[in-house]
Short mmCIF file of C-alpha atoms in Angstrom, two decimals:
data_model
loop_
_atom_site.label_atom_id
_atom_site.label_comp_id
_atom_site.label_asym_id
_atom_site.label_seq_id
_atom_site.Cartn_x
_atom_site.Cartn_y
_atom_site.Cartn_z
CA UNK Q 1 -4.02 -108.44 -4.84
CA UNK Q 2 -3.50 -105.01 -6.08
CA UNK Q 3 -0.45 -103.49 -6.89
CA UNK Q 4 1.14 -99.97 -4.98
CA UNK Q 5 4.92 -100.19 -5.96
CA UNK Q 6 6.02 -97.74 -7.98
CA UNK Q 7 9.06 -97.11 -10.11
CA UNK Q 8 10.89 -93.37 -9.10
CA UNK Q 9 14.07 -92.72 -11.53
CA UNK Q 10 15.42 -96.25 -11.25
CA UNK Q 11 13.65 -96.65 -7.60
CA UNK Q 12 11.37 -99.35 -6.98
CA UNK Q 13 9.20 -98.04 -4.28
CA UNK Q 14 6.12 -99.63 -1.93
CA UNK Q 15 4.05 -96.90 -2.37
CA UNK Q 16 3.25 -93.10 -3.41
CA UNK Q 17 2.95 -91.86 -0.56
CA UNK Q 18 5.72 -89.61 1.23
CA UNK Q 19 5.48 -86.87 3.58
CA UNK Q 20 6.50 -83.81 2.56
CA UNK Q 21 8.94 -81.35 3.92
CA UNK Q 22 8.53 -79.48 6.20
CA UNK Q 23 5.61 -82.04 7.87
CA UNK Q 24 7.72 -84.65 9.34
CA UNK Q 25 11.02 -83.17 10.64
CA UNK Q 26 13.69 -85.34 10.30
CA UNK Q 27 11.34 -88.73 10.01
CA UNK Q 28 12.77 -90.65 13.50
CA UNK Q 29 9.98 -87.21 15.70
CA UNK Q 30 7.00 -89.87 14.32
CA UNK Q 31 8.91 -93.31 14.97
CA UNK Q 32 6.68 -93.62 18.03
CA UNK Q 33 3.46 -93.33 16.01
CA UNK Q 34 3.80 -95.74 14.02
CA UNK Q 35 6.42 -98.23 11.64
CA UNK Q 36 8.51 -95.34 8.95
CA UNK Q 37 8.53 -98.60 6.82
CA UNK Q 38 5.47 -98.58 5.63
CA UNK Q 39 5.95 -95.13 3.83
CA UNK Q 40 7.54 -94.84 0.03
CA UNK Q 41 9.92 -92.64 0.98
CA UNK Q 42 9.75 -89.19 3.35
CA UNK Q 43 10.93 -86.12 2.51
CA UNK Q 44 13.17 -84.01 5.66
CA UNK Q 45 12.97 -80.51 6.25
CA UNK Q 46 14.45 -78.45 4.29
CA UNK Q 47 18.42 -77.84 5.09
CA UNK Q 48 20.67 -75.22 4.57
CA UNK Q 49 24.89 -74.50 4.34
CA UNK Q 50 24.17 -73.23 7.90
CA UNK Q 51 22.07 -73.35 9.79
CA UNK Q 52 18.82 -71.31 10.39
CA UNK Q 53 16.26 -70.28 13.46
CA UNK Q 54 14.86 -69.22 10.48
CA UNK Q 55 12.16 -66.28 10.80
CA UNK Q 56 10.69 -64.81 14.25
CA UNK Q 57 6.88 -65.34 15.41
CA UNK Q 58 3.95 -66.00 15.39
CA UNK Q 59 4.94 -68.42 12.24
CA UNK Q 60 2.14 -69.55 12.19
CA UNK Q 61 -1.92 -68.85 10.99
CA UNK Q 62 -4.84 -70.75 10.79
CA UNK Q 63 -7.04 -70.04 6.85
CA UNK Q 64 -10.52 -72.01 5.79
CA UNK Q 65 -8.90 -75.35 5.15
CA UNK Q 66 -5.53 -74.83 5.58
CA UNK Q 67 -2.58 -72.89 7.73
CA UNK Q 68 0.35 -70.40 6.76
CA UNK Q 69 3.58 -71.26 7.92
CA UNK Q 70 6.73 -68.78 7.62
CA UNK Q 71 9.04 -70.63 9.59
CA UNK Q 72 11.59 -69.58 7.05
CA UNK Q 73 13.67 -73.00 7.49
CA UNK Q 74 15.05 -73.54 10.63
CA UNK Q 75 17.81 -76.17 9.84
CA UNK Q 76 20.94 -77.02 12.21
CA UNK Q 77 23.17 -76.58 8.93
CA UNK Q 78 23.61 -79.71 6.95
CA UNK Q 79 26.20 -80.58 8.92
CA UNK Q 80 24.82 -81.54 11.55
CA UNK Q 81 21.67 -83.08 10.41
CA UNK Q 82 24.04 -85.49 8.02
CA UNK Q 83 25.85 -86.44 11.92
CA UNK Q 84 23.19 -85.47 13.70
CA UNK Q 85 20.00 -85.89 12.19
CA UNK Q 86 20.24 -88.69 10.41
CA UNK Q 87 22.01 -91.39 12.27
CA UNK Q 88 19.06 -91.00 14.43
CA UNK Q 89 16.68 -91.70 11.54
CA UNK Q 90 18.72 -94.84 10.45
CA UNK Q 91 17.80 -96.44 13.59
CA UNK Q 92 13.75 -96.10 12.38
CA UNK Q 93 13.57 -95.75 8.93
CA UNK Q 94 15.77 -98.59 6.50
CA UNK Q 95 14.06 -97.13 3.52
CA UNK Q 96 16.11 -94.32 1.20
CA UNK Q 97 14.60 -91.13 1.82
CA UNK Q 98 14.28 -87.10 0.60
CA UNK Q 99 16.99 -84.91 1.41
CA UNK Q 100 15.64 -80.98 0.38
CA UNK Q 101 18.07 -78.54 0.29
CA UNK Q 102 17.31 -74.93 0.57
CA UNK Q 103 20.05 -71.94 -0.36
CA UNK Q 104 21.12 -68.22 -0.99
CA UNK Q 105 23.20 -68.91 -3.81
CA UNK Q 106 24.08 -71.71 -6.89
CA UNK Q 107 27.08 -72.58 -4.79
CA UNK Q 108 25.04 -73.51 -1.57
CA UNK Q 109 22.72 -75.29 -3.49
CA UNK Q 110 26.37 -77.73 -4.23
CA UNK Q 111 28.05 -77.94 -1.80
CA UNK Q 112 24.48 -79.05 0.08
CA UNK Q 113 24.07 -81.31 -2.57
CA UNK Q 114 27.25 -83.06 -2.71
CA UNK Q 115 27.23 -83.57 1.11
CA UNK Q 116 23.92 -85.79 0.97
CA UNK Q 117 25.55 -87.47 -2.38
CA UNK Q 118 27.46 -89.60 -0.59
CA UNK Q 119 24.88 -90.53 2.34
CA UNK Q 120 23.57 -93.73 2.49
CA UNK Q 121 20.50 -92.95 3.96
CA UNK Q 122 19.72 -90.92 1.26
CA UNK Q 123 18.11 -91.83 -2.61
CA UNK Q 124 16.82 -88.75 -3.69
CA UNK Q 125 17.66 -84.72 -4.12
CA UNK Q 126 14.84 -82.42 -3.68
CA UNK Q 127 16.29 -78.98 -4.83
CA UNK Q 128 14.57 -76.25 -2.94
CA UNK Q 129 14.06 -73.52 -5.43
CA UNK Q 130 10.32 -72.43 -4.16
CA UNK Q 131 10.92 -71.36 0.22
CA UNK Q 132 8.30 -68.44 0.28
CA UNK Q 133 10.42 -67.88 3.89
CA UNK Q 134 13.52 -66.50 2.95
CA UNK Q 135 14.47 -63.13 0.68
CA UNK Q 136 17.91 -63.43 -1.76
CA UNK Q 137 16.91 -67.23 -2.39
CA UNK Q 138 14.86 -70.19 -2.16
CA UNK Q 139 11.74 -68.66 -4.22
CA UNK Q 140 14.01 -66.13 -6.04
CA UNK Q 141 15.05 -69.31 -8.12
CA UNK Q 142 12.22 -70.86 -9.12
CA UNK Q 143 10.79 -68.02 -9.78
CA UNK Q 144 12.91 -67.14 -12.81
CA UNK Q 145 13.51 -70.01 -15.60
CA UNK Q 146 16.78 -69.49 -16.31
CA UNK Q 147 17.78 -68.97 -12.83
CA UNK Q 148 15.64 -72.61 -11.88
CA UNK Q 149 18.01 -73.77 -15.04
CA UNK Q 150 21.52 -72.72 -13.98
CA UNK Q 151 20.48 -74.19 -10.72
CA UNK Q 152 19.13 -77.00 -12.21
CA UNK Q 153 23.13 -77.78 -14.61
CA UNK Q 154 25.01 -77.10 -11.33
CA UNK Q 155 23.66 -79.84 -8.99
CA UNK Q 156 22.80 -82.46 -11.89
CA UNK Q 157 26.69 -81.59 -12.65
CA UNK Q 158 28.25 -82.43 -9.08
CA UNK Q 159 26.45 -85.29 -7.74
CA UNK Q 160 25.29 -88.77 -8.90
CA UNK Q 161 22.28 -89.47 -7.19
CA UNK Q 162 18.64 -88.61 -8.84
CA UNK Q 163 17.82 -84.46 -8.92
CA UNK Q 164 14.47 -83.87 -7.96
CA UNK Q 165 13.59 -79.66 -8.46
CA UNK Q 166 10.48 -78.29 -6.27
CA UNK Q 167 8.67 -75.26 -7.83
CA UNK Q 168 6.82 -72.83 -6.39
CA UNK Q 169 3.30 -71.99 -7.54
CA UNK Q 170 3.89 -69.06 -7.61
CA UNK Q 171 4.28 -67.85 -10.90
CA UNK Q 172 2.17 -66.95 -14.24
CA UNK Q 173 4.22 -70.68 -15.80
CA UNK Q 174 4.37 -73.34 -13.78
CA UNK Q 175 5.19 -75.35 -16.87
CA UNK Q 176 7.91 -72.40 -18.12
CA UNK Q 177 9.79 -73.67 -14.73
CA UNK Q 178 9.50 -76.92 -14.99
CA UNK Q 179 10.25 -77.19 -18.42
CA UNK Q 180 13.35 -75.15 -18.10
CA UNK Q 181 14.52 -78.01 -15.03
CA UNK Q 182 14.32 -81.06 -17.54
CA UNK Q 183 16.08 -79.62 -19.82
CA UNK Q 184 18.97 -79.07 -17.35
CA UNK Q 185 18.88 -82.84 -16.47
CA UNK Q 186 16.39 -82.50 -13.00
CA UNK Q 187 15.14 -86.44 -12.98
CA UNK Q 188 12.79 -85.23 -11.74
CA UNK Q 189 10.00 -82.18 -10.19
CA UNK Q 190 7.99 -82.01 -7.67
CA UNK Q 191 5.62 -79.39 -6.65
CA UNK Q 192 3.89 -77.23 -5.52
CA UNK Q 193 5.66 -75.41 -3.11
CA UNK Q 194 2.96 -73.87 -0.25
CA UNK Q 195 1.16 -70.32 -2.54
CA UNK Q 196 1.60 -67.48 -0.63
CA UNK Q 197 -1.22 -65.70 1.79
CA UNK Q 198 -1.35 -63.71 4.65
CA UNK Q 199 -3.57 -63.46 7.17
CA UNK Q 200 -5.08 -59.26 9.13
CA UNK Q 201 -5.91 -59.68 12.78
CA UNK Q 202 -8.65 -57.48 13.21
CA UNK Q 203 -8.58 -56.67 17.18
CA UNK Q 204 -5.13 -55.65 16.10
CA UNK Q 205 -5.19 -54.44 12.55
CA UNK Q 206 -1.70 -56.06 12.62
CA UNK Q 207 -0.41 -58.87 10.46
CA UNK Q 208 -0.99 -61.79 11.91
CA UNK Q 209 2.49 -63.80 10.49
CA UNK Q 210 5.66 -61.66 12.19
CA UNK Q 211 7.18 -61.99 8.72
CA UNK Q 212 3.82 -60.58 7.57
CA UNK Q 213 3.38 -63.07 4.44
CA UNK Q 214 3.82 -66.97 4.46
CA UNK Q 215 3.13 -69.83 2.32
CA UNK Q 216 -0.64 -71.70 2.40
CA UNK Q 217 -0.71 -75.19 2.25
CA UNK Q 218 -3.46 -77.78 3.07
CA UNK Q 219 -7.41 -78.57 1.62
CA UNK Q 220 -7.31 -75.17 0.49
CA UNK Q 221 -4.51 -75.88 -2.52
CA UNK Q 222 -5.48 -79.32 -3.62
CA UNK Q 223 -7.59 -77.94 -6.79
CA UNK Q 224 -4.71 -75.78 -7.53
CA UNK Q 225 -1.95 -78.05 -6.78
CA UNK Q 226 -3.77 -80.90 -9.13
CA UNK Q 227 -4.41 -78.21 -11.95
CA UNK Q 228 -0.24 -77.49 -11.92
CA UNK Q 229 0.18 -81.14 -11.80
CA UNK Q 230 -2.47 -81.49 -15.17
CA UNK Q 231 -0.48 -78.47 -16.48
CA UNK Q 232 3.78 -79.17 -16.12
CA UNK Q 233 2.49 -83.63 -16.99
CA UNK Q 234 1.29 -81.99 -19.98
CA UNK Q 235 4.70 -79.91 -21.08
CA UNK Q 236 8.02 -82.61 -19.53
CA UNK Q 237 8.88 -85.80 -19.84
CA UNK Q 238 10.37 -86.50 -16.21
CA UNK Q 239 8.40 -88.00 -13.56
CA UNK Q 240 6.12 -85.54 -11.54
CA UNK Q 241 5.92 -86.31 -7.03
CA UNK Q 242 2.73 -84.32 -7.09
CA UNK Q 243 1.38 -82.57 -3.70
CA UNK Q 244 -0.53 -79.41 -2.19
CA UNK Q 245 -3.31 -80.69 0.18
CA UNK Q 246 -3.28 -84.49 -0.35
CA UNK Q 247 -5.11 -86.24 2.85
CA UNK Q 248 -7.15 -89.18 1.81
CA UNK Q 249 -6.05 -92.29 -1.21
CA UNK Q 250 -8.19 -90.49 -2.79
CA UNK Q 251 -6.60 -87.09 -3.87
CA UNK Q 252 -3.73 -90.04 -4.46
CA UNK Q 253 -5.18 -91.42 -6.80
CA UNK Q 254 -6.72 -87.75 -8.24
CA UNK Q 255 -2.79 -86.12 -8.38
CA UNK Q 256 -2.35 -89.14 -9.87
CA UNK Q 257 -4.54 -90.10 -12.38
CA UNK Q 258 -3.62 -85.45 -12.89
CA UNK Q 259 0.01 -86.89 -13.94
CA UNK Q 260 2.15 -87.37 -10.30
CA UNK Q 261 4.62 -90.58 -9.94
CA UNK Q 262 4.54 -90.02 -6.79
CA UNK Q 263 2.50 -87.50 -4.66
CA UNK Q 264 3.34 -85.83 -1.23
CA UNK Q 265 1.26 -85.57 2.34
CA UNK Q 266 2.35 -82.10 4.05
CA UNK Q 267 0.37 -80.02 5.78
CA UNK Q 268 -2.09 -83.45 6.64
CA UNK Q 269 0.25 -84.62 9.21
CA UNK Q 270 0.30 -81.62 11.59
CA UNK Q 271 -3.16 -82.12 12.17
CA UNK Q 272 -3.49 -85.96 12.29
CA UNK Q 273 -0.13 -87.30 12.75
CA UNK Q 274 -1.38 -90.74 11.83
CA UNK Q 275 -2.03 -88.68 8.13
CA UNK Q 276 0.03 -91.00 6.51
CA UNK Q 277 -1.08 -94.23 7.68
CA UNK Q 278 -4.30 -94.12 7.07
CA UNK Q 279 -3.68 -92.80 3.29
CA UNK Q 280 -1.63 -95.58 2.66
CA UNK Q 281 -3.41 -98.33 5.22
CA UNK Q 282 -7.16 -97.03 2.55
CA UNK Q 283 -5.20 -97.30 -0.70
CA UNK Q 284 -5.32 -101.13 -1.79
CA UNK Q 285 -8.83 -101.09 -0.26
CA UNK Q 286 -9.28 -97.57 -2.99
CA UNK Q 287 -8.38 -99.01 -5.40
CA UNK Q 288 -9.99 -102.17 -5.27
CA UNK Q 289 -12.89 -99.88 -4.85
CA UNK Q 290 -11.45 -98.18 -8.00
CA UNK Q 291 -10.88 -101.59 -9.65
CA UNK Q 292 -7.39 -100.09 -10.20
CA UNK Q 293 -4.82 -103.24 -9.93
CA UNK Q 294 -1.40 -101.27 -10.63
CA UNK Q 295 -1.22 -98.16 -9.41
CA UNK Q 296 1.41 -97.25 -11.63
CA UNK Q 297 -1.74 -97.96 -14.56
CA UNK Q 298 -3.15 -94.37 -14.16
CA UNK Q 299 -0.26 -91.88 -13.56
CA UNK Q 300 -1.75 -89.24 -16.17
CA UNK Q 301 -4.52 -91.38 -17.04
CA UNK Q 302 -7.40 -87.98 -16.56
CA UNK Q 303 -5.28 -86.88 -20.23
CA UNK E 1 1.34 -89.23 22.71
CA UNK E 2 -1.78 -90.24 22.32
CA UNK E 3 -5.08 -89.32 20.00
CA UNK E 4 -8.03 -90.58 22.00
CA UNK E 5 -11.73 -89.08 21.67
CA UNK E 6 -13.58 -87.22 24.74
CA UNK E 7 -17.18 -86.47 26.66
CA UNK E 8 -17.58 -83.89 27.46
CA UNK E 9 -19.10 -83.72 31.26
CA UNK E 10 -19.26 -80.04 31.79
CA UNK E 11 -18.78 -76.71 30.62
CA UNK E 12 -19.07 -74.12 31.91
CA UNK E 13 -18.40 -70.04 32.47
CA UNK E 14 -16.09 -69.30 35.94
CA UNK E 15 -16.00 -66.30 35.08
CA UNK E 16 -15.77 -63.47 32.09
CA UNK E 17 -14.61 -64.81 28.94
CA UNK E 18 -13.53 -68.24 30.63
CA UNK E 19 -14.50 -71.58 31.48
CA UNK E 20 -13.83 -74.77 32.87
CA UNK E 21 -14.49 -77.86 31.27
CA UNK E 22 -14.38 -81.21 32.57
CA UNK E 23 -13.81 -84.52 29.65
CA UNK E 24 -13.67 -88.38 30.34
CA UNK E 25 -12.22 -91.05 28.27
CA UNK E 26 -8.31 -91.90 28.31
CA UNK E 27 -5.55 -90.59 30.49
CA UNK E 28 -2.88 -92.51 30.67
CA UNK E 29 -0.34 -90.62 28.48
CA UNK E 30 -0.75 -87.17 31.04
CA UNK E 31 2.32 -87.21 32.92
CA UNK E 32 3.43 -83.87 34.38
CA UNK E 33 1.56 -80.65 35.46
CA UNK E 34 2.01 -77.95 32.09
CA UNK E 35 1.77 -80.31 29.42
CA UNK E 36 -1.34 -79.92 26.85
CA UNK E 37 -4.22 -81.05 25.09
CA UNK E 38 -4.34 -80.40 21.26
CA UNK E 39 -8.01 -80.18 20.74
CA UNK E 40 -9.96 -80.55 17.38
CA UNK E 41 -12.41 -78.45 16.06
CA UNK E 42 -15.49 -79.06 13.43
CA UNK E 43 -14.35 -76.61 11.43
CA UNK E 44 -11.45 -75.49 12.09
CA UNK E 45 -8.27 -76.79 10.76
CA UNK E 46 -5.77 -76.55 13.34
CA UNK E 47 -6.18 -77.82 16.86
CA UNK E 48 -6.59 -75.57 19.29
CA UNK E 49 -3.41 -76.44 21.96
CA UNK E 50 -4.19 -76.19 26.12
CA UNK E 51 -3.09 -76.54 28.56
CA UNK E 52 -4.54 -79.16 31.43
CA UNK E 53 -5.45 -78.36 34.29
CA UNK E 54 -6.11 -81.14 36.72
CA UNK E 55 -6.72 -84.80 35.44
CA UNK E 56 -7.40 -88.68 36.95
CA UNK E 57 -7.54 -92.09 35.73
CA UNK E 58 -10.46 -91.45 33.27
CA UNK E 59 -11.22 -88.13 33.19
CA UNK E 60 -9.24 -84.48 32.72
CA UNK E 61 -10.09 -80.44 32.99
CA UNK E 62 -9.21 -77.55 31.20
CA UNK E 63 -9.91 -74.17 32.24
CA UNK E 64 -9.91 -71.91 28.84
CA UNK E 65 -10.34 -68.18 27.84
CA UNK E 66 -12.38 -67.16 24.59
CA UNK E 67 -10.41 -65.17 22.51
CA UNK E 68 -11.53 -66.36 18.92
CA UNK E 69 -13.66 -68.54 16.62
CA UNK E 70 -12.47 -71.14 17.99
CA UNK E 71 -12.27 -71.25 21.85
CA UNK E 72 -16.04 -69.97 21.26
CA UNK E 73 -17.10 -72.75 19.45
CA UNK E 74 -15.99 -74.54 22.64
CA UNK E 75 -17.89 -72.38 24.99
CA UNK E 76 -21.40 -73.40 23.19
CA UNK E 77 -20.30 -77.30 23.23
CA UNK E 78 -22.50 -79.04 25.45
CA UNK E 79 -22.63 -81.98 27.79
CA UNK E 80 -22.31 -85.59 26.08
CA UNK E 81 -20.22 -84.22 23.09
CA UNK E 82 -16.82 -85.59 22.02
CA UNK E 83 -14.42 -83.97 21.06
CA UNK E 84 -11.35 -85.35 19.56
CA UNK E 85 -7.72 -84.55 21.13
CA UNK E 86 -4.16 -85.03 20.62
CA UNK E 87 -2.50 -85.55 24.35
CA UNK E 88 0.31 -86.43 26.58
CA UNK E 89 2.26 -82.70 24.24
CA UNK E 90 4.67 -81.16 25.82
CA UNK E 91 7.60 -81.58 28.60
CA UNK E 92 4.78 -80.22 31.46
CA UNK E 93 7.09 -79.27 34.40
CA UNK E 94 9.30 -81.17 36.53
CA UNK E 95 8.98 -80.98 40.33
CA UNK E 96 12.58 -82.86 41.39
CA UNK E 97 13.99 -79.78 40.23
CA UNK E 98 12.45 -77.76 42.98
CA UNK E 99 13.97 -77.29 46.18
CA UNK E 100 10.96 -77.44 50.08
CA UNK E 101 9.86 -74.32 49.87
CA UNK E 102 9.28 -72.04 46.18
CA UNK E 103 5.82 -70.20 44.32
CA UNK E 104 3.91 -70.69 41.83
CA UNK E 105 3.05 -67.52 39.99
CA UNK E 106 -0.04 -67.85 38.04
CA UNK E 107 -1.10 -64.76 35.97
CA UNK E 108 -4.46 -65.07 34.22
CA UNK E 109 -5.07 -67.83 31.18
CA UNK E 110 -1.94 -69.12 32.85
CA UNK E 111 -3.01 -69.92 35.73
CA UNK E 112 -5.18 -73.19 35.35
CA UNK E 113 -2.32 -75.49 34.83
CA UNK E 114 -0.94 -74.56 38.13
CA UNK E 115 -3.37 -76.12 40.20
CA UNK E 116 -1.87 -79.52 39.49
CA UNK E 117 1.67 -78.45 39.43
CA UNK E 118 0.77 -76.97 43.21
CA UNK E 119 -1.14 -80.58 44.03
CA UNK E 120 1.51 -82.40 42.82
CA UNK E 121 4.47 -80.06 44.87
CA UNK E 122 1.86 -80.28 47.67
CA UNK E 123 1.58 -84.22 47.11
CA UNK E 124 5.38 -84.32 47.79
CA UNK E 125 5.68 -81.87 50.61
CA UNK E 126 6.94 -79.16 49.63
CA UNK E 127 5.46 -75.68 50.58
CA UNK E 128 4.25 -74.18 48.36
CA UNK E 129 3.16 -70.25 47.98
CA UNK E 130 0.64 -69.48 45.34
CA UNK E 131 0.39 -66.16 43.51
CA UNK E 132 -2.68 -65.23 41.17
CA UNK E 133 -2.37 -62.60 39.45
CA UNK E 134 -5.70 -61.49 36.82
CA UNK E 135 -6.45 -57.88 35.98
CA UNK E 136 -9.60 -57.18 38.01
CA UNK E 137 -12.75 -58.99 40.03
CA UNK E 138 -14.24 -60.00 37.20
CA UNK E 139 -10.96 -62.32 36.12
CA UNK E 140 -10.31 -63.88 39.07
CA UNK E 141 -10.85 -68.18 38.98
CA UNK E 142 -9.81 -70.90 41.70
CA UNK E 143 -8.80 -68.91 43.82
CA UNK E 144 -9.92 -71.11 46.32
CA UNK E 145 -9.40 -74.63 44.93
CA UNK E 146 -5.96 -73.01 46.06
CA UNK E 147 -6.79 -72.71 49.11
CA UNK E 148 -8.03 -75.92 48.97
CA UNK E 149 -4.91 -77.69 48.47
CA UNK E 150 -3.69 -75.78 51.90
CA UNK E 151 -1.35 -73.34 49.78
CA UNK E 152 -1.35 -69.49 50.90
CA UNK E 153 -2.46 -68.37 48.14
CA UNK E 154 -2.20 -63.92 47.13
CA UNK E 155 -3.87 -62.22 44.48
CA UNK E 156 -3.36 -59.71 43.51
CA UNK E 157 -5.68 -57.24 40.21
CA UNK E 158 -4.33 -54.52 37.95
CA UNK E 159 -7.02 -52.49 38.49
CA UNK E 160 -7.19 -53.35 42.77
CA UNK E 161 -10.94 -54.88 42.44
CA UNK E 162 -10.00 -57.84 44.06
CA UNK E 163 -7.16 -58.74 46.69
CA UNK E 164 -4.06 -56.88 46.08
CA UNK E 165 -3.67 -53.52 44.09
CA UNK E 166 -0.88 -54.50 41.70
CA UNK E 167 0.60 -57.19 39.38
CA UNK E 168 2.36 -60.85 40.98
CA UNK E 169 5.50 -59.63 41.91
CA UNK E 170 4.34 -56.57 43.65
CA UNK E 171 3.27 -59.76 45.51
CA UNK E 172 6.08 -62.21 45.49
CA UNK E 173 9.65 -62.50 47.86
CA UNK E 174 12.95 -61.46 46.55
CA UNK E 175 15.45 -64.32 45.23
CA UNK E 176 12.38 -67.55 45.77
CA UNK E 177 11.94 -70.09 43.61
CA UNK E 178 9.73 -69.96 40.82
CA UNK E 179 7.18 -71.68 39.15
CA UNK E 180 5.17 -69.30 36.58
CA UNK E 181 3.30 -69.44 33.27
CA UNK E 182 1.38 -66.26 32.11
CA UNK E 183 1.38 -63.81 30.25
CA UNK E 184 5.59 -63.13 28.77
CA UNK E 185 6.10 -59.37 30.04
CA UNK E 186 4.57 -61.32 33.95
CA UNK E 187 7.70 -63.91 33.11
CA UNK E 188 9.67 -61.58 32.81
CA UNK E 189 8.92 -60.14 35.29
CA UNK E 190 9.19 -63.09 38.03
CA UNK E 191 11.89 -64.57 35.98
CA UNK E 192 13.97 -60.93 37.02
CA UNK E 193 12.60 -60.97 40.68
CA UNK E 194 12.80 -65.08 41.46
CA UNK E 195 16.62 -66.53 42.03
CA UNK E 196 15.94 -69.98 40.43
CA UNK E 197 13.01 -71.30 38.41
CA UNK E 198 10.29 -73.53 36.02
CA UNK E 199 8.70 -71.03 32.97
CA UNK E 200 6.13 -71.95 30.50
CA UNK E 201 6.28 -70.42 27.66
CA UNK E 202 3.77 -69.09 25.50
CA UNK E 203 3.95 -69.71 21.28
CA UNK E 204 1.81 -69.28 18.67
CA UNK E 205 1.37 -73.51 17.11
CA UNK E 206 1.25 -76.02 14.49
CA UNK E 207 0.73 -79.24 15.03
CA UNK E 208 1.36 -79.01 18.90
CA UNK E 209 4.29 -81.98 18.72
CA UNK E 210 7.46 -81.05 17.31
CA UNK E 211 6.92 -81.47 13.39
CA UNK E 212 5.77 -78.61 11.55
CA UNK E 213 9.37 -75.95 13.97
CA UNK E 214 5.81 -73.04 14.17
CA UNK E 215 6.59 -72.74 17.49
CA UNK E 216 10.58 -71.98 18.48
CA UNK E 217 12.21 -70.17 20.73
CA UNK E 218 15.38 -68.78 21.31
CA UNK E 219 17.16 -70.46 24.34
CA UNK E 220 20.78 -70.60 25.38
CA UNK E 221 20.73 -73.94 24.69
CA UNK E 222 19.97 -72.78 21.42
CA UNK E 223 16.59 -73.09 19.09
CA UNK E 224 14.02 -75.18 20.81
CA UNK E 225 10.40 -76.06 19.86
CA UNK E 226 7.94 -74.96 22.87
CA UNK E 227 5.31 -77.39 22.00
CA UNK E 228 7.68 -80.64 22.45
CA UNK E 229 11.01 -79.83 23.97
CA UNK E 230 9.00 -77.29 25.97
CA UNK E 231 6.94 -75.64 26.60
CA UNK E 232 8.69 -75.72 30.67
CA UNK E 233 11.98 -74.12 29.57
CA UNK E 234 14.33 -73.89 33.39
CA UNK E 235 15.41 -70.45 33.80
CA UNK E 236 19.20 -70.89 32.60
CA UNK E 237 18.02 -72.09 29.64
CA UNK E 238 15.09 -69.10 28.83
CA UNK E 239 17.20 -66.23 26.36
CA UNK E 240 13.70 -63.83 26.28
#
């Protein structure tokens, strides 16, 4: 009998598989499809202090082995999420979820984090300093180690729950940003957010996305994400929540061998709503095949 | 929503760039006319959302326009090949909201979902006037099929090469209850001329089942996902 359990900031989870923010709405949408309690946890749709419509459409484009999105943090605002979305989720998911928080100022991150910190349904706070689709916030905090450190320090000071900082790959040295977050007390880093990209429609000779650029996700980014998890694992000692193009149990194991303690599954949920269920069902079989008894033993095992 | 595999029983060209595919398999999730399926194609990452033209207990029909790489690939698929699809997506038209007399308006590739809708409306005892709009004679399809449902059918073409010359709204009576699917300018024109109605919106989708927020549109009730809260919206909710 293999053991898929993982310790994540002092909380034991049944397996390392977590649907990624922005691909799983507020979770309950997936309840008709399978029992959500089989998941390790789930990361909820990115939330800001105020309601946001997001960017103009079209905000989805296809790419080879992946997709671009420029959704731009559409959400009903933190108060509505806590008042309306979390109660719906709690009816169908009985584990701790991950609140994903975005902001346009340090104060906004702190405000949202404080509010989610008071919610029983939430186990971890994932601070998104890496959204490529909003201006004057989001990614601008994630591309500068000093700004990343400021957000981390301010949020850590304000909350009790474990804080993850979600990092952008759109930097020269992601390990430097990860290190800055660790030094300010981050409990984990989650990585990678999407890679900035674009497509042009040759017929109209214009960008397909109304916002011109968007974030690339899907299997196309897996090797990039894996490489970055590897690099960051070499430089920090807090856990890494790895993500980027993960679509199978083997991808989960590869991500963990590179250094991830837990693994998020993103775009795969959008093309196969049962993706996470299939990965979790496959995981014990693949572990047996690869002679892995305890999944937690392989974290960083490739180094 | 269900994920099912279907066997293609036919795939044929109906008009310029317009193809009809018939598929056999589980249709238990199919509900209101105006819903869509999301088709997986080998070699393409995202699925293709295509509206359902008609369905029965164990088969359904889609009519699609070859507009890009994915639909071009579909046009080359042959009888006996298998297709993976997510089914039962979207809300579809609500015929219970329709008055005794109503007008069904389809424009171009917006025509197909109006077929099952018209069939349902007729069966429920409504008097249905159908207006189908196309650019040119070589784009026209399904006129006879609609007529066989027992409706008064008007075809318009923009260049006048078939039917009445002009737009669908030239053939539409002012102040009627309209059910419409087609290009946005057509929907806006029908919207302006109708007393009330239901409008099927189109938007580029990611997932097709409400998870990614890719296809959101602004409505008078706030932001709504075209794939999950729509694609059909009542006139009072539509904000252009």
